[in-house]
Amino acid sequence: MKETERKKRIGFAVTGSFCTHRDALAELGKLAAGNGSGEWEFVPILSEHAGTWDTRFGTAADLRRELTRICGREPIDTVAEAERLGPADPLDLLLICPCTGNTLAKLANGITDTTAAMAAKAHLRADRPLVIALASNDAMSANLCNIGTLLNRKNVYFVPMRQDDPARKPHSLVAAFGAVREALALAEEGKQMRPLFL
C-alpha cells in the first residue's frame, strides 16, 4: 500500500447468535489473514448481549478477547460510540456477522436502540454498503417480511443463506459463512451475491 493511500475500514459487528460465533470469528480471521499488505483496518463492534452474556458456546470475555486480538483494537460496544461511524468516523464496509433475527427486525423497522443497529444506521447515512450474515431461527416465519424489506433497501446486501436443520428447525436460516469474502467484494461493487438461498 502506498503511503498516501488510506486504509479501507471494514466494520465487523457481532450480535447474539451464540452458536455461530465460532464460524463468524473464523471468517474474520481469514479476512485478517488475507490482509497481508495491510490495506484493511478492521473495526470490531460488539452487541450488548454478545458482549455480556456467557453461554454454553463460550464466555463474553473470551469473545471480546478474540475480537480484540484479530482486529488489533478493542470493540465498539455502546450506542454512543457506534453513532460516530456515520460521517464523523466512517467505515467503507460494514458486516454484521452473525446478525440475529432481533437485529434484522430492528434494521428493517428503523429501530436503533442497540450498538449494532446504531452502527448500521450511522453507516447507511453515508450511502455505504451494509452486508448481513443472518443466523435466525425465525427467518422464514416472523422475520421473513424483514428479509424482504431489507432486500429492497438501498446499500443492504445479504451473505447467501441456507436452512441449517430443515427437519427440527423448519423456519431457521443461517448464512453460508464461507461466502463472506465474496459477498463483501460484490457489495462493494453494489451487487447482491447470488444465489441468495442455497
Tab-separated table of C-alpha atoms in Angstrom:
chain	number	residue	atom	x	y	z
A	1	MET	CA	0.000	0.000	0.000
A	2	LYS	CA	1.330	3.451	-0.906
A	3	GLU	CA	1.977	5.834	1.951
A	4	THR	CA	-0.577	8.326	0.629
A	5	GLU	CA	-3.389	5.745	0.354
A	6	ARG	CA	-5.929	5.463	3.159
A	7	LYS	CA	-6.609	2.063	4.675
A	8	LYS	CA	-10.011	0.602	3.859
A	9	ARG	CA	-12.083	0.398	7.067
A	10	ILE	CA	-14.271	-2.674	7.497
A	11	GLY	CA	-16.634	-2.855	10.454
A	12	PHE	CA	-17.262	-6.349	11.843
A	13	ALA	CA	-20.317	-6.399	14.132
A	14	VAL	CA	-21.091	-9.482	16.225
A	15	THR	CA	-24.596	-9.959	17.613
A	16	GLY	CA	-26.015	-12.672	19.860
A	17	SER	CA	-26.401	-15.772	17.686
A	18	PHE	CA	-24.062	-17.514	20.100
A	19	CYS	CA	-23.970	-20.894	18.362
A	20	THR	CA	-22.478	-19.263	15.241
A	21	HIS	CA	-19.826	-17.100	16.918
A	22	ARG	CA	-17.088	-19.648	16.222
A	23	ASP	CA	-17.884	-19.642	12.482
A	24	ALA	CA	-18.099	-15.840	12.400
A	25	LEU	CA	-14.729	-15.412	14.120
A	26	ALA	CA	-13.169	-17.982	11.791
A	27	GLU	CA	-14.243	-15.863	8.805
A	28	LEU	CA	-12.934	-12.705	10.444
A	29	GLY	CA	-9.628	-14.497	10.998
A	30	LYS	CA	-9.487	-15.449	7.306
A	31	LEU	CA	-10.220	-11.865	6.259
A	32	ALA	CA	-7.461	-10.603	8.539
A	33	ALA	CA	-5.036	-13.279	7.318
A	34	GLY	CA	-5.724	-12.204	3.724
A	35	ASN	CA	-4.752	-8.664	4.632
A	36	GLY	CA	-1.032	-9.255	4.147
A	37	SER	CA	-0.337	-5.882	2.552
A	38	GLY	CA	-2.212	-4.109	5.357
A	39	GLU	CA	-4.710	-2.212	3.203
A	40	TRP	CA	-7.647	-3.059	5.506
A	41	GLU	CA	-8.366	-1.827	9.006
A	42	PHE	CA	-10.868	-3.942	10.927
A	43	VAL	CA	-13.207	-2.194	13.375
A	44	PRO	CA	-14.855	-4.671	15.774
A	45	ILE	CA	-18.358	-3.941	17.059
A	46	LEU	CA	-19.987	-5.957	19.829
A	47	SER	CA	-23.684	-6.045	20.659
A	48	GLU	CA	-24.829	-5.661	24.247
A	49	HIS	CA	-25.863	-9.317	24.567
A	50	ALA	CA	-22.876	-10.791	22.750
A	51	GLY	CA	-20.591	-8.599	24.844
A	52	THR	CA	-22.015	-9.530	28.251
A	53	TRP	CA	-23.658	-12.966	28.195
A	54	ASP	CA	-21.807	-16.190	28.964
A	55	THR	CA	-23.373	-19.233	27.286
A	56	ARG	CA	-22.584	-22.897	26.679
A	57	PHE	CA	-20.866	-21.731	23.483
A	58	GLY	CA	-18.339	-19.540	25.302
A	59	THR	CA	-17.854	-16.548	27.552
A	60	ALA	CA	-18.291	-12.891	26.709
A	61	ALA	CA	-14.748	-12.209	27.914
A	62	ASP	CA	-13.305	-14.795	25.518
A	63	LEU	CA	-15.300	-13.364	22.610
A	64	ARG	CA	-14.117	-9.842	23.373
A	65	ARG	CA	-10.520	-11.027	23.741
A	66	GLU	CA	-10.573	-12.850	20.380
A	67	LEU	CA	-12.172	-9.911	18.546
A	68	THR	CA	-9.554	-7.594	20.012
A	69	ARG	CA	-6.724	-9.967	19.079
A	70	ILE	CA	-7.808	-10.360	15.456
A	71	CYS	CA	-8.655	-6.692	14.869
A	72	GLY	CA	-5.863	-5.181	16.948
A	73	ARG	CA	-8.240	-2.895	18.827
A	74	GLU	CA	-10.996	-3.010	21.451
A	75	PRO	CA	-14.539	-3.388	20.118
A	76	ILE	CA	-17.069	-0.590	19.953
A	77	ASP	CA	-19.750	-1.638	22.426
A	78	THR	CA	-22.014	1.332	23.121
A	79	VAL	CA	-24.667	3.139	21.106
A	80	ALA	CA	-22.829	6.433	21.599
A	81	GLU	CA	-19.577	5.037	20.149
A	82	ALA	CA	-21.426	3.399	17.245
A	83	GLU	CA	-23.113	6.682	16.276
A	84	ARG	CA	-19.686	8.077	15.342
A	85	LEU	CA	-19.448	5.546	12.497
A	86	GLY	CA	-21.501	7.940	10.400
A	87	PRO	CA	-19.852	10.989	8.822
A	88	ALA	CA	-17.553	11.587	11.818
A	89	ASP	CA	-15.627	8.291	11.603
A	90	PRO	CA	-16.893	6.435	8.513
A	91	LEU	CA	-16.419	2.819	7.508
A	92	ASP	CA	-16.055	1.666	3.912
A	93	LEU	CA	-17.982	-1.554	4.549
A	94	LEU	CA	-19.968	-2.889	7.495
A	95	LEU	CA	-20.587	-6.594	8.028
A	96	ILE	CA	-22.957	-7.838	10.739
A	97	CYS	CA	-21.781	-11.414	11.305
A	98	PRO	CA	-23.760	-13.073	12.746
A	99	CYS	CA	-26.901	-10.964	12.538
A	100	THR	CA	-29.736	-12.176	14.749
A	101	GLY	CA	-33.405	-12.010	13.829
A	102	ASN	CA	-33.800	-9.374	16.539
A	103	THR	CA	-31.180	-7.122	14.941
A	104	LEU	CA	-32.635	-7.821	11.487
A	105	ALA	CA	-36.075	-6.673	12.682
A	106	LYS	CA	-34.604	-3.501	14.147
A	107	LEU	CA	-32.806	-2.691	10.881
A	108	ALA	CA	-35.957	-3.271	8.831
A	109	ASN	CA	-38.030	-1.046	11.090
A	110	GLY	CA	-35.600	1.787	11.795
A	111	ILE	CA	-35.028	0.959	15.472
A	112	THR	CA	-31.581	1.989	16.701
A	113	ASP	CA	-31.526	1.178	20.412
A	114	THR	CA	-28.543	-1.211	20.275
A	115	THR	CA	-24.896	-0.868	19.308
A	116	ALA	CA	-25.193	-2.994	16.150
A	117	ALA	CA	-28.372	-1.267	14.955
A	118	MET	CA	-26.880	2.182	15.550
A	119	ALA	CA	-23.673	1.190	13.748
A	120	ALA	CA	-25.763	0.135	10.740
A	121	LYS	CA	-27.857	3.317	10.784
A	122	ALA	CA	-24.791	5.541	11.082
A	123	HIS	CA	-23.034	3.639	8.299
A	124	LEU	CA	-26.000	3.750	5.911
A	125	ARG	CA	-26.274	7.523	6.378
A	126	ALA	CA	-23.170	7.788	4.200
A	127	ASP	CA	-24.638	5.507	1.465
A	128	ARG	CA	-22.070	2.780	2.074
A	129	PRO	CA	-22.651	-0.990	1.815
A	130	LEU	CA	-24.002	-2.989	4.732
A	131	VAL	CA	-23.656	-6.783	4.487
A	132	ILE	CA	-25.777	-9.064	6.680
A	133	ALA	CA	-24.745	-12.624	7.589
A	134	LEU	CA	-28.044	-13.790	9.039
A	135	ALA	CA	-28.443	-16.503	11.681
A	136	SER	CA	-32.051	-16.666	12.832
A	137	ASN	CA	-34.432	-19.400	13.960
A	138	ASP	CA	-37.436	-17.386	12.747
A	139	ALA	CA	-36.033	-16.219	9.406
A	140	MET	CA	-38.789	-17.987	7.475
A	141	SER	CA	-41.613	-17.073	9.836
A	142	ALA	CA	-41.760	-13.814	11.826
A	143	ASN	CA	-38.651	-12.372	10.145
A	144	LEU	CA	-39.360	-13.305	6.538
A	145	CYS	CA	-41.033	-9.943	5.895
A	146	ASN	CA	-37.940	-8.188	7.278
A	147	ILE	CA	-35.653	-10.047	4.874
A	148	GLY	CA	-37.900	-8.846	2.037
A	149	THR	CA	-37.872	-5.281	3.347
A	150	LEU	CA	-34.084	-5.175	3.555
A	151	LEU	CA	-33.585	-6.782	0.146
A	152	ASN	CA	-35.342	-3.723	-1.242
A	153	ARG	CA	-33.321	-1.266	0.845
A	154	LYS	CA	-30.526	0.660	-0.854
A	155	ASN	CA	-26.983	-0.435	0.071
A	156	VAL	CA	-28.098	-3.507	2.062
A	157	TYR	CA	-26.820	-6.920	0.965
A	158	PHE	CA	-27.010	-10.455	2.346
A	159	VAL	CA	-24.474	-13.245	2.566
A	160	PRO	CA	-26.200	-16.236	0.893
A	161	MET	CA	-28.017	-18.436	3.402
A	162	ARG	CA	-29.375	-21.931	3.822
A	163	GLN	CA	-31.665	-23.952	6.063
A	164	ASP	CA	-29.329	-25.391	8.689
A	165	ASP	CA	-31.751	-28.033	10.051
A	166	PRO	CA	-34.963	-28.253	7.982
A	167	ALA	CA	-36.406	-31.152	9.994
A	168	ARG	CA	-36.002	-29.818	13.537
A	169	LYS	CA	-35.823	-26.065	12.797
A	170	PRO	CA	-38.001	-25.562	9.716
A	171	HIS	CA	-38.012	-21.746	9.988
A	172	SER	CA	-34.270	-21.287	10.531
A	173	LEU	CA	-31.766	-19.797	8.081
A	174	VAL	CA	-28.020	-19.413	8.600
A	175	ALA	CA	-25.551	-17.572	6.400
A	176	ALA	CA	-23.002	-19.550	4.421
A	177	PHE	CA	-20.100	-18.058	6.344
A	178	GLY	CA	-17.589	-19.279	3.767
A	179	ALA	CA	-19.148	-16.850	1.269
A	180	VAL	CA	-18.469	-13.742	3.385
A	181	ARG	CA	-15.404	-12.552	1.455
A	182	GLU	CA	-17.128	-12.806	-1.935
A	183	ALA	CA	-20.314	-11.184	-0.612
A	184	LEU	CA	-18.271	-8.244	0.696
A	185	ALA	CA	-16.429	-7.829	-2.612
A	186	LEU	CA	-19.687	-7.839	-4.586
A	187	ALA	CA	-21.405	-5.459	-2.154
A	188	GLU	CA	-18.537	-3.033	-2.648
A	189	GLU	CA	-19.490	-3.079	-6.350
A	190	GLY	CA	-23.177	-2.597	-5.499
A	191	LYS	CA	-24.132	-6.213	-6.262
A	192	GLN	CA	-26.023	-8.838	-4.292
A	193	MET	CA	-24.320	-12.232	-4.313
A	194	ARG	CA	-26.441	-14.937	-5.987
A	195	PRO	CA	-27.969	-17.377	-5.465
A	196	LEU	CA	-29.256	-15.890	-2.237
A	197	PHE	CA	-30.809	-19.094	-0.905
A	198	LEU	CA	-28.642	-22.208	-1.102
